[in-house]
Short mmCIF file of C-alpha atoms in Angstrom, two decimals:
data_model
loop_
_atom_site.label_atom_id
_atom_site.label_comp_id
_atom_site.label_asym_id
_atom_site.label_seq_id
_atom_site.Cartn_x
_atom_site.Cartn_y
_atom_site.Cartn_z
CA UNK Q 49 -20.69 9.62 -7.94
CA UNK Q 50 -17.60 9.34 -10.45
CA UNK Q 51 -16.31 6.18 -12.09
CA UNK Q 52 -13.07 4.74 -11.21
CA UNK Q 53 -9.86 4.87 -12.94
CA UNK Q 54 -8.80 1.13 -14.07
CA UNK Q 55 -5.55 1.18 -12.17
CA UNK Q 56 -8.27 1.59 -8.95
CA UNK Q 57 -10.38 -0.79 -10.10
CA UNK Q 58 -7.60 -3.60 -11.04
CA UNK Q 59 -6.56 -2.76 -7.01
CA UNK Q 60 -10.10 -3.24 -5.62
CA UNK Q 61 -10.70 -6.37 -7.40
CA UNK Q 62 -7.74 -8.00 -6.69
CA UNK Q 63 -8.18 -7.33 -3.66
CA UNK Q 64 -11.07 -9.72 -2.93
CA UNK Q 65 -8.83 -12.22 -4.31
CA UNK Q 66 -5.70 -10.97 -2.10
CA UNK Q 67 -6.26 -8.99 0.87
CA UNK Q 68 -3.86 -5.65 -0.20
CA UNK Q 69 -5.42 -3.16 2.68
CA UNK Q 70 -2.56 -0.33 3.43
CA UNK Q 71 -1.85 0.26 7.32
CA UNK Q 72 -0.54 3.68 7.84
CA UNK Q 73 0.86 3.91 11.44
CA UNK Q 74 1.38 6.96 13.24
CA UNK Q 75 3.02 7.09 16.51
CA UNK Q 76 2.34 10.47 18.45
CA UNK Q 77 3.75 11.32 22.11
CA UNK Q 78 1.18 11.73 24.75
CA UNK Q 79 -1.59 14.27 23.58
CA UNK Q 80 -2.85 17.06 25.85
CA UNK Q 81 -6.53 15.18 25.98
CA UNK Q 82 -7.44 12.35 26.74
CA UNK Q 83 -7.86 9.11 23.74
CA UNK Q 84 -11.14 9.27 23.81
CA UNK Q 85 -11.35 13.47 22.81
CA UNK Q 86 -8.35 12.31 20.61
CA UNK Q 87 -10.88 10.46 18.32
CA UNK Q 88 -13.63 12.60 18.85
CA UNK Q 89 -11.61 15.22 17.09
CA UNK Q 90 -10.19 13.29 14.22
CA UNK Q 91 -13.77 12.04 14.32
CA UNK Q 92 -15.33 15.28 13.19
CA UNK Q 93 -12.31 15.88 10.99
CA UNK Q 94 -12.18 12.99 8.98
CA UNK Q 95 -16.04 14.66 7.60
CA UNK Q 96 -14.06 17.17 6.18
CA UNK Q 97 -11.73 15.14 4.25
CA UNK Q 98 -13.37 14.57 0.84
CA UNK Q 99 -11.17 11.39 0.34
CA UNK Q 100 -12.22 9.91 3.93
CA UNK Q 101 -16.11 10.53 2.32
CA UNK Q 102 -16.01 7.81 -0.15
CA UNK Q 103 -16.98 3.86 -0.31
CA UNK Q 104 -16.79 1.67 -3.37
CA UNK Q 105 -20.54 1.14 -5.50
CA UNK Q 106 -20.22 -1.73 -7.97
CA UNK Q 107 -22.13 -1.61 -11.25
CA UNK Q 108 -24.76 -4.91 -11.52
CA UNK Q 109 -22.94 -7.64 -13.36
CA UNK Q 110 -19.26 -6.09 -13.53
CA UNK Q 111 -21.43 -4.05 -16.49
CA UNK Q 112 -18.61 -1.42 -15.77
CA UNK Q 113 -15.99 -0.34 -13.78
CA UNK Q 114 -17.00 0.66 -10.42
CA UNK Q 115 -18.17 4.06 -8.87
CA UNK Q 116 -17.36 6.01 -5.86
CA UNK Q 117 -20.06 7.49 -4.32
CA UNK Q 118 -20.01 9.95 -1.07
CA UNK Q 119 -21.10 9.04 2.44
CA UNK Q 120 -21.27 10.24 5.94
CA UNK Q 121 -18.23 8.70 7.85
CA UNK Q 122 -19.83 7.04 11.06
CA UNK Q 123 -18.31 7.14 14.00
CA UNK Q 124 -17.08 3.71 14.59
CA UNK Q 125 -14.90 4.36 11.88
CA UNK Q 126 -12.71 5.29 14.78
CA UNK Q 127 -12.53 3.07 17.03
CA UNK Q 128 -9.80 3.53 20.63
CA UNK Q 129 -8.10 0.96 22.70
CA UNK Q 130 -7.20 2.12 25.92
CA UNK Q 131 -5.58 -0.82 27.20
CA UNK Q 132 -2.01 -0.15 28.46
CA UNK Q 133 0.28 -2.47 26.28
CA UNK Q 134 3.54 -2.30 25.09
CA UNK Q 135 4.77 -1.89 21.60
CA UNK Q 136 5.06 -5.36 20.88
CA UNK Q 137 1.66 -6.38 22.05
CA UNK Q 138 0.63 -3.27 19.72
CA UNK Q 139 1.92 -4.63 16.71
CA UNK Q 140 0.73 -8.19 17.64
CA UNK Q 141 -2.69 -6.16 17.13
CA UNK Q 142 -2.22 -4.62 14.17
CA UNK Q 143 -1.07 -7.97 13.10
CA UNK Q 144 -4.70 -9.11 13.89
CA UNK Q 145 -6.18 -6.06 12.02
CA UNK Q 146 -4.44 -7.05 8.90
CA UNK Q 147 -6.92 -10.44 8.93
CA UNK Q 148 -9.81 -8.50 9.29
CA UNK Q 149 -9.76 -6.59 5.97
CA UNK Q 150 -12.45 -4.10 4.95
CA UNK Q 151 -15.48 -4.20 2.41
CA UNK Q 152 -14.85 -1.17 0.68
CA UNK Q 153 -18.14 -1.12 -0.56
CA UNK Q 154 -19.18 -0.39 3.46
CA UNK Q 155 -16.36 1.48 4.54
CA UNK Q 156 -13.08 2.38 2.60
CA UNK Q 157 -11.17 3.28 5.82
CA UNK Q 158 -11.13 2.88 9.56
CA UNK Q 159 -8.93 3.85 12.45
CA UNK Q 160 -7.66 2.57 15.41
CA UNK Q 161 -5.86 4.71 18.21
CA UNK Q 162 -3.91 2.70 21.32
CA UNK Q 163 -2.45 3.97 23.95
CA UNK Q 164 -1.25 4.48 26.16
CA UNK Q 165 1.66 2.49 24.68
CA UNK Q 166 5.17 2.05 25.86
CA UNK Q 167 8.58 1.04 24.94
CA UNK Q 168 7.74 2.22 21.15
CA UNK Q 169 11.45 3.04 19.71
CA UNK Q 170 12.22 6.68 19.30
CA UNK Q 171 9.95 7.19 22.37
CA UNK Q 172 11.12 8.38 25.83
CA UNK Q 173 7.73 7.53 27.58
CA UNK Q 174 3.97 6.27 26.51
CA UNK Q 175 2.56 7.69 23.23
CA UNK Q 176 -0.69 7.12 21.23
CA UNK Q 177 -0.60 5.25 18.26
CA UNK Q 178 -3.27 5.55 15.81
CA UNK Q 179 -3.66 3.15 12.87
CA UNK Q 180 -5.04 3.96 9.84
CA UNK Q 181 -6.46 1.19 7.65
CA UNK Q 182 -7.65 2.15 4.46
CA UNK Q 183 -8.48 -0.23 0.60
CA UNK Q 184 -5.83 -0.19 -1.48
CA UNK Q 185 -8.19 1.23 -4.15
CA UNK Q 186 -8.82 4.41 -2.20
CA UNK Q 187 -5.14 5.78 -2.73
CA UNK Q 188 -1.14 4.29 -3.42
CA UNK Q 189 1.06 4.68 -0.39
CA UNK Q 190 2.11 8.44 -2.03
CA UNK Q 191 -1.71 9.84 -2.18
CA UNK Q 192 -2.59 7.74 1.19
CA UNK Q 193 0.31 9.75 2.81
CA UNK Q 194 -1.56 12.91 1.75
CA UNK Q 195 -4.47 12.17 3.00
CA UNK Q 196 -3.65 10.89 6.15
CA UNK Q 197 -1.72 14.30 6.47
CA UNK Q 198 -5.13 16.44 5.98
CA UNK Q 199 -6.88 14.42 8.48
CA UNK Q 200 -4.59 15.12 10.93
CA UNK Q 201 -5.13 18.99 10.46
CA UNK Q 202 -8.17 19.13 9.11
CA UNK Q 203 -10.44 21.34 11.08
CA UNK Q 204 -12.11 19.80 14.28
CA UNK Q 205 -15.33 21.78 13.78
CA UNK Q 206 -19.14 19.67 13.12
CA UNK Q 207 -19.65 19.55 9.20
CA UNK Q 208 -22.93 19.82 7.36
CA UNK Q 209 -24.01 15.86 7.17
CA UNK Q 210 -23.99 14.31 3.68
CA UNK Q 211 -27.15 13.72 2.05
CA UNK Q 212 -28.21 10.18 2.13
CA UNK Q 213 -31.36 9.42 0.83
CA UNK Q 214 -31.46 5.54 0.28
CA UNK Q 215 -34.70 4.73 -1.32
CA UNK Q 216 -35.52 1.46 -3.01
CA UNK Q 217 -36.55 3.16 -6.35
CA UNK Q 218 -33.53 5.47 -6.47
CA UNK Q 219 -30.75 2.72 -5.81
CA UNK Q 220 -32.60 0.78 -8.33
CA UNK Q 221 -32.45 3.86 -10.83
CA UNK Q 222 -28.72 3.96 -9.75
CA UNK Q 223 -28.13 0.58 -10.76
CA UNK Q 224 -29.93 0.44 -13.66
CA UNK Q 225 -27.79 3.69 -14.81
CA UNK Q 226 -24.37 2.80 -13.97
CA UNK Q 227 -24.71 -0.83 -16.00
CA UNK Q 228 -26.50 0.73 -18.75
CA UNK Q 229 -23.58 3.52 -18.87
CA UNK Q 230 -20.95 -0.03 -19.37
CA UNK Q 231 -23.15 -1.62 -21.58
CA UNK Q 232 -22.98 1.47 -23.91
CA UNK Q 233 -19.46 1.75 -23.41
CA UNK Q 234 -18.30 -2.21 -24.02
CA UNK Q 235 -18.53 -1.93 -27.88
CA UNK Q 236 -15.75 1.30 -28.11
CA UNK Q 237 -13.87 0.07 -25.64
CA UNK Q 238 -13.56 -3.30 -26.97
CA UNK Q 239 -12.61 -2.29 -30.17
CA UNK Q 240 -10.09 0.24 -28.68
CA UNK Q 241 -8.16 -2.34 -26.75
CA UNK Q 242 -8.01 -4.28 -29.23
CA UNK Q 243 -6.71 -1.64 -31.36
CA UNK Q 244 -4.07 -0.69 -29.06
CA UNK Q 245 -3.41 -4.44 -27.85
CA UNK Q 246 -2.32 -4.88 -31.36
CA UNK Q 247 0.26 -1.97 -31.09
CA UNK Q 248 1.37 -3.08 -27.59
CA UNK Q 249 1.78 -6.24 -29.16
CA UNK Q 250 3.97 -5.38 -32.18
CA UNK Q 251 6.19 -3.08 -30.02
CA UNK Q 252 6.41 -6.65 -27.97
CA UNK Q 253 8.05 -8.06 -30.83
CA UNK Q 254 10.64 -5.99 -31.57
CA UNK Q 255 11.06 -5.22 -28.21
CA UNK Q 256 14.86 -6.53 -26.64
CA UNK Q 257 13.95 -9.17 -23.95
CA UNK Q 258 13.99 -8.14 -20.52
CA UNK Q 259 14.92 -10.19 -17.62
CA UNK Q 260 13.46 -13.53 -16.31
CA UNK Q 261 13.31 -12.50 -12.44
CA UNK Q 262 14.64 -14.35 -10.05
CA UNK Q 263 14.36 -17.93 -8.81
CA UNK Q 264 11.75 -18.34 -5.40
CA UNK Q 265 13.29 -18.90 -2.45
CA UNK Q 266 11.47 -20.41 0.64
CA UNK Q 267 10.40 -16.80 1.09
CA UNK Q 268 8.22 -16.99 -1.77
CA UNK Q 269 5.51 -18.90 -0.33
CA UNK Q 270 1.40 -18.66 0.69
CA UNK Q 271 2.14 -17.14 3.99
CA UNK Q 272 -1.10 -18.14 4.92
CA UNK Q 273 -3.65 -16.21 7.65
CA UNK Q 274 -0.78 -14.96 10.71
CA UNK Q 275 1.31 -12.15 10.73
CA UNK Q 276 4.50 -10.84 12.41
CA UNK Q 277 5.58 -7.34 12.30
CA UNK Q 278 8.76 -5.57 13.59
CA UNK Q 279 9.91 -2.22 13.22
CA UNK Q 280 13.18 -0.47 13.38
CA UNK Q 281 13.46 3.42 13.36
CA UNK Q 282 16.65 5.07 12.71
CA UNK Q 283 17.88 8.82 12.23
CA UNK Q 284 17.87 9.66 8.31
CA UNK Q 285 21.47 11.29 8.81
CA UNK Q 286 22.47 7.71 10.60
CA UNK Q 287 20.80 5.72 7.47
CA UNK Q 288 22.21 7.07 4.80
CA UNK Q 289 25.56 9.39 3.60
CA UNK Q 290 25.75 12.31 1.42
CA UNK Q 291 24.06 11.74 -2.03
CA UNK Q 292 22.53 8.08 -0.65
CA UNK Q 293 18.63 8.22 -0.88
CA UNK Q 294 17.29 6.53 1.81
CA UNK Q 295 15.60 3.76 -0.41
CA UNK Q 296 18.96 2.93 -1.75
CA UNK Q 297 20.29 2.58 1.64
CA UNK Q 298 18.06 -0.12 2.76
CA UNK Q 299 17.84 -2.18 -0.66
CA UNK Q 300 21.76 -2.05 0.33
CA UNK Q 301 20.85 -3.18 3.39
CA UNK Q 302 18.35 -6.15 2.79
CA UNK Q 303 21.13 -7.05 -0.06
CA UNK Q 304 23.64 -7.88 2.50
CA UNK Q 305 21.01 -9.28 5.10
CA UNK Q 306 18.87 -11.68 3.22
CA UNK Q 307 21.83 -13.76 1.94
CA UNK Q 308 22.85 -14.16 4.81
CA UNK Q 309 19.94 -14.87 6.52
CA UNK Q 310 19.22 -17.47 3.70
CA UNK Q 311 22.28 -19.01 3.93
CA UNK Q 312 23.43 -19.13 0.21
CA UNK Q 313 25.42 -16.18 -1.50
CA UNK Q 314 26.05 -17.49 -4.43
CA UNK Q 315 22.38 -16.67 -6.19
CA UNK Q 316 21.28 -13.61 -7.39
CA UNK Q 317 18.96 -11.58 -5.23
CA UNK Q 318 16.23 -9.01 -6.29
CA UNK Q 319 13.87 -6.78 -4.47
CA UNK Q 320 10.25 -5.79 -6.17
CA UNK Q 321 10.62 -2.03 -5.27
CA UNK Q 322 7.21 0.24 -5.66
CA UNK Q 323 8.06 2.92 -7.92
CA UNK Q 324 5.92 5.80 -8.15
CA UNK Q 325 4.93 7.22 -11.79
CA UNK Q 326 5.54 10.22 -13.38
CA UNK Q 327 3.68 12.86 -15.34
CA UNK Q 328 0.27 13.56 -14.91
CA UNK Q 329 -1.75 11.66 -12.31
CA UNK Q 330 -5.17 9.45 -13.53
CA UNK Q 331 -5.74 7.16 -11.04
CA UNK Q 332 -5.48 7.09 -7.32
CA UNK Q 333 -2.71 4.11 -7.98
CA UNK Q 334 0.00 5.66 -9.61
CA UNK Q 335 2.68 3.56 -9.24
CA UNK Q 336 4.21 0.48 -10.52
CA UNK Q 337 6.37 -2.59 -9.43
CA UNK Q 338 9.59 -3.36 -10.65
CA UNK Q 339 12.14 -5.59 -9.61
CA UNK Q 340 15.60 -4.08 -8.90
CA UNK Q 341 18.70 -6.50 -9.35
CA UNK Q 342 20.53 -6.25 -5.54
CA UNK Q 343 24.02 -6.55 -6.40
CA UNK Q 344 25.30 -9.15 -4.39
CA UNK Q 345 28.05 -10.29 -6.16
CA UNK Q 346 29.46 -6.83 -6.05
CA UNK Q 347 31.63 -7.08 -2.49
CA UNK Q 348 31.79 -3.09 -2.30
CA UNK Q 349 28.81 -1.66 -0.63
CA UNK Q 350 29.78 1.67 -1.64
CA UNK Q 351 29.69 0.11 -5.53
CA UNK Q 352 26.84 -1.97 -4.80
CA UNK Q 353 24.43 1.28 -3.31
CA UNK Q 354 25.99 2.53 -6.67
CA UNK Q 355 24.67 0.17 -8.94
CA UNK Q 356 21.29 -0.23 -6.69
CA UNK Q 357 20.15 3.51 -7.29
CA UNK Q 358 20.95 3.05 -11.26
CA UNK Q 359 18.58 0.45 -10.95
CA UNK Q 360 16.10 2.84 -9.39
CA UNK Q 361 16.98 5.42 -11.47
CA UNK Q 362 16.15 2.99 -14.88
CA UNK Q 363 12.89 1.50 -13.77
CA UNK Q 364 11.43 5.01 -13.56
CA UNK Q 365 13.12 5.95 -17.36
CA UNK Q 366 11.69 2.72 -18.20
CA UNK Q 367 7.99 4.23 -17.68
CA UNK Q 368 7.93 6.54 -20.92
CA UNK Q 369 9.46 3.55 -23.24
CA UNK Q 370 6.96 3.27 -25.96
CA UNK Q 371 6.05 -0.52 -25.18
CA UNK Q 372 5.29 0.27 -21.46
CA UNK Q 373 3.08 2.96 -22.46
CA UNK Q 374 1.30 0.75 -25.08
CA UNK Q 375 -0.08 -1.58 -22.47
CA UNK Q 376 -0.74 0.37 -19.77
CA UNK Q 377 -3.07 2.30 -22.56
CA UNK Q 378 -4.55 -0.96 -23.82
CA UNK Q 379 -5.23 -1.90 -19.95
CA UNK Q 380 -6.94 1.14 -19.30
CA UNK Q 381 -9.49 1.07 -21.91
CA UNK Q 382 -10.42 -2.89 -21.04
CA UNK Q 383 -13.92 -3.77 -20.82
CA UNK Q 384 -14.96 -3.84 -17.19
CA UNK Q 385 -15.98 -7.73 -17.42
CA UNK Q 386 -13.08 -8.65 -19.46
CA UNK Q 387 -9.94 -7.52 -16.70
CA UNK Q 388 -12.46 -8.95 -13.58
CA UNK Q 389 -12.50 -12.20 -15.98
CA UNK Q 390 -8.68 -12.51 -15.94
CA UNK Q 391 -8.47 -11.17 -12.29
CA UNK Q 392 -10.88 -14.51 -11.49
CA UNK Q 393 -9.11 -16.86 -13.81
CA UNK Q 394 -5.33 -16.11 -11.97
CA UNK Q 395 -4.26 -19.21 -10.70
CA UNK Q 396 -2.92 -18.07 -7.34
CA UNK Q 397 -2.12 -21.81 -6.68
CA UNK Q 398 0.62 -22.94 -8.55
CA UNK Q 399 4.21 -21.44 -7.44
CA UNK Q 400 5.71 -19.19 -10.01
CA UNK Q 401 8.72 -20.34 -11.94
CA UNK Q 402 10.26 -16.89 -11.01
CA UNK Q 403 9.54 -13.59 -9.30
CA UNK Q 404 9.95 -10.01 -9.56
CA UNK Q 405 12.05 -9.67 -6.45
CA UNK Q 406 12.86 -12.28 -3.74
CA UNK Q 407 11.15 -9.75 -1.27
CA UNK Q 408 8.62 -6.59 -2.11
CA UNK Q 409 10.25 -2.73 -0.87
CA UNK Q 410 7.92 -0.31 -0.17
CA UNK Q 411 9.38 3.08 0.01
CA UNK Q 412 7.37 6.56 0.97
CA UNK Q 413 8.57 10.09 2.24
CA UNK Q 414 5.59 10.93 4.56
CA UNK Q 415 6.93 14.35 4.59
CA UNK Q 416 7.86 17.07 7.19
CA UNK Q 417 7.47 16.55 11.23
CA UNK Q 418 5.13 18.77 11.83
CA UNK Q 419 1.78 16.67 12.62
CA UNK Q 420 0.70 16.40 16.00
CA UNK Q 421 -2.28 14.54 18.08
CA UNK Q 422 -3.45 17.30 20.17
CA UNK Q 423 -0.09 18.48 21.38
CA UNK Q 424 1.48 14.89 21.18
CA UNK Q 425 4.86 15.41 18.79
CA UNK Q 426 4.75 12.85 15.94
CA UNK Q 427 7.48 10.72 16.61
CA UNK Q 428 7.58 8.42 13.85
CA UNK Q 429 5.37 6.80 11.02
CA UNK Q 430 5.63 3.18 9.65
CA UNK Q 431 3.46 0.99 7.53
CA UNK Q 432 3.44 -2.93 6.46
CA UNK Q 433 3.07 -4.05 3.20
CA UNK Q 434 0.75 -6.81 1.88
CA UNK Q 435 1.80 -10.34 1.51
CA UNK Q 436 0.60 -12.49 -1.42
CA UNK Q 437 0.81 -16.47 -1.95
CA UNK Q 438 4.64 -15.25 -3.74
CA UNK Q 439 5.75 -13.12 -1.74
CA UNK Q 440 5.95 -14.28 2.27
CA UNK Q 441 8.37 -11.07 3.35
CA UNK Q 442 7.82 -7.37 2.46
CA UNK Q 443 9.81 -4.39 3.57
CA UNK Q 444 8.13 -1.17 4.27
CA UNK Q 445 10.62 2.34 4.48
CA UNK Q 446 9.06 5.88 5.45
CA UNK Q 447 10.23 8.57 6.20
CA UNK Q 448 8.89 12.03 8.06
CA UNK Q 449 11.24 15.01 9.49
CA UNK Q 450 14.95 13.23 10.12
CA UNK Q 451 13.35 9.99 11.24
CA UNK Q 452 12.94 6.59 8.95
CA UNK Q 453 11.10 3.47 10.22
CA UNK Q 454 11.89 0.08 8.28
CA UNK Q 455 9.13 -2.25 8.44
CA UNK Q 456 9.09 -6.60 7.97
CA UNK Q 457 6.10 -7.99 7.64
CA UNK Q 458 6.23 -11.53 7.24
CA UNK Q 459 4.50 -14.91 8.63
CA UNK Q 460 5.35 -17.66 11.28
CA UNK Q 461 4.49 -20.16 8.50
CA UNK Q 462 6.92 -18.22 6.26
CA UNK Q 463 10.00 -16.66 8.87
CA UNK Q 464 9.56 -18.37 12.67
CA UNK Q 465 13.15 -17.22 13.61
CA UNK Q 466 12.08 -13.42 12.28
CA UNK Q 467 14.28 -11.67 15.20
CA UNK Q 468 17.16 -13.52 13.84
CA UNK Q 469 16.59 -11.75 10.30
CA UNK Q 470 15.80 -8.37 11.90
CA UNK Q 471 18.95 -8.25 13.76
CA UNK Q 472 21.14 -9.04 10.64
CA UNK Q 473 19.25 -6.33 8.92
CA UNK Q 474 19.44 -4.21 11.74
CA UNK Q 475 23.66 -4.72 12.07
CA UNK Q 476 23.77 -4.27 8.05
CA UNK Q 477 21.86 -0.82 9.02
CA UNK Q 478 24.41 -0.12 11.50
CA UNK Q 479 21.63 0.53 14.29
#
């Protein structure tokens, strides 16, 4: 067992207060076997994925952080669907999957496969797709990408079973271990975070102001327990020109769609855009939001893209100031029973007087095209970003080979005329 970092910790306990699983969805061209040897296979490779080995232990009384202890993947962590659908009915599934989120202290992960599916974009006939649901905790979308990209080769061979030996008297020796470990630990820590909340604090006030956010919009609502997803996949030569990134691209887009969609142009508009962290990695989560002004007023899109990727470019400079550094130090070294207390005490109930972004971006370069599901080409890989009680429309962008899939996940109680917002992104895309 090893303890978990706080940034993992902070993700797994929010996450009983706001659902946050990550769906990463792979869509593969018809495989050489059948479904069902299709998850046998990733079946007995998933065992050899140290990551995929893992479920959440917490510490008696929220003594201490958490641990992660290793365990035998079962096999109903992959589960198939042979039902022939198309791939709307697919997503209207995946939709239900998102309500049904996992108890990482059971299972971190889980997969579904489909197929055979058709009229998936990007696809000339059926294909497989297989879903892969896994706790927020266990990974950011950057590490989860990784992972999901060992499974897929790992080697299909049987694996030496974990030891699990499950006695009363040991997990009671566990137990008593782990919280004695936090209650040892509380008195440094406390006085450490304390020490350093002072700094963070002082660097606070001298600190210039930064800005307020943005006002809500009827976006920025409890979406409550439905989803609706939709997915467009483009060519990354069509999406973006010389020296565009792709993420810049489609901020530019959603800056010229959501205006319109909302009807009012004369506001300003800002996207909460996941930026991944720099330097040397210490948590599974190593990423931040920040919220990245859109531009609207600016009528050139060429100027606007412009202005969007400085944006970019100064939320991740913004990582090493001294003051950012100063609290995510003090956060780290908080007492286990002190961050779950302020996690608890949130009030997720009253609307915010402003947000980071009027929508959440979630942008991740799954890499090269060069997985495949037993012969079955990858065609394209997507994912759909958790909503929260602030934030009732989310973006997800990924990337692998020369093909990019743009996500919206939103509600019917938050976007019932959703097509009609799709196809204005979709025109400002130029697909």
């Amino acid at each position: 067992m090893h303890r978990m970092a706080a940034a993992d910790a902070v993700s797994y306990w929010m996450s009983q207060r706001i659902p946050n699983d990550e769906f990463l969805v792979y869509c593969f061209a018809v495989p050489r076997s059948s479904i069902e040897d299709c998850a046998a296979r990733l079946r007995l490779q998933a065992a050899h994925i140290e990551d995929l080995c893992l479920r959440i232990r917490d510490v008696p009384g929220t003594a201490d952080r958490p641990y992660w202890e290793s365990v035998r993947p079962a096999d109903d962590r992959v589960r198939v669907d042979v039902s022939s659908r198309t791939w709307s009915s697919c997503l209207t599934e995946v939709a239900g999957l998102i309500a049904q989120p996992l108890d990482p202290t059971r299972k971190a992960w889980r997969a579904h496969l489909f197929g055979p599916v058709v009229d998936a974009p990007a696809a000339t006939g059926p294909v497989v797709v297989v879903v892969l649901q896994v706790c927020h905790a266990l990974g950011d979308g950057r590490r989860m990408s990784r992972i999901a990209r060992d499974w897929f080769t790992a080697p299909a061979t049987p694996r030496r079973p974990l030891p699990e030996v499950r006695s009363p008297f040991r997990e009671l020796m566990v137990d008593a271990g782990t919280a004695l470990g936090g209650v040892l630990r509380f008195p440094g820590e406390f006085v450490t975070t304390a020490w350093r909340g002072v700094r963070a604090a002082r660097l606070a006030a001298a600190s210039v102001p930064g800005t307020a956010g943005y006002a809500p919009t009827r976006l920025n609502v409890p979406p409550g327990p439905r989803r609706i997803l939709r997915v467009l996949v483009v060519a990354r030569d069509q999406l973006s020109g010389p020296g565009v990134p792709v993420t810049v691209a489609v901020l530019t887009a959603i800056s010229v769609a959501l205006p319109e969609y909302l009807g009012d142009r004369d506001r300003r508009y800002g996207a909460e855009l996941t930026v991944g962290r720099g330097g040397e990695r210490r948590a599974r989560n190593h990423f931040r939001n920040a919220g990245i002004d859109l531009h609207v007023d600016v009528d050139d899109l060429v100027e606007r893209a412009r202005l969007i990727d400085a944006e970019i470019a100064a939320a991740r400079a913004a990582e090493a100031e001294p003051l950012r550094v100063a609290q995510r130090r003090a956060s780290e070294s908080t007492p286990a029973i002190l961050t779950r207390w302020g996690i608890r005490s949130f009030d997720l109930d009253t609307p915010p007087a402003t947000v980071t972004g009027v929508t959440v971006v979630s942008s991740v370069n799954r890499g090269a095209a060069d997985l495949d599901l037993d012969g079955g080409e990858i065609l394209f890989t997507t994912g759909f970003p958790a909503l929260s009680p602030a934030q009732g429309l989310t973006h997800g962008v990924h990337g692998i080979g020369d093909r990019v899939a743009i996500s919206v996940t939103t509600s019917p109680d938050v976007m019932n005329d959703v097509d009609r917002y799709v196809e204005l992104l979709a025109r400002a895309l130029g697909v």
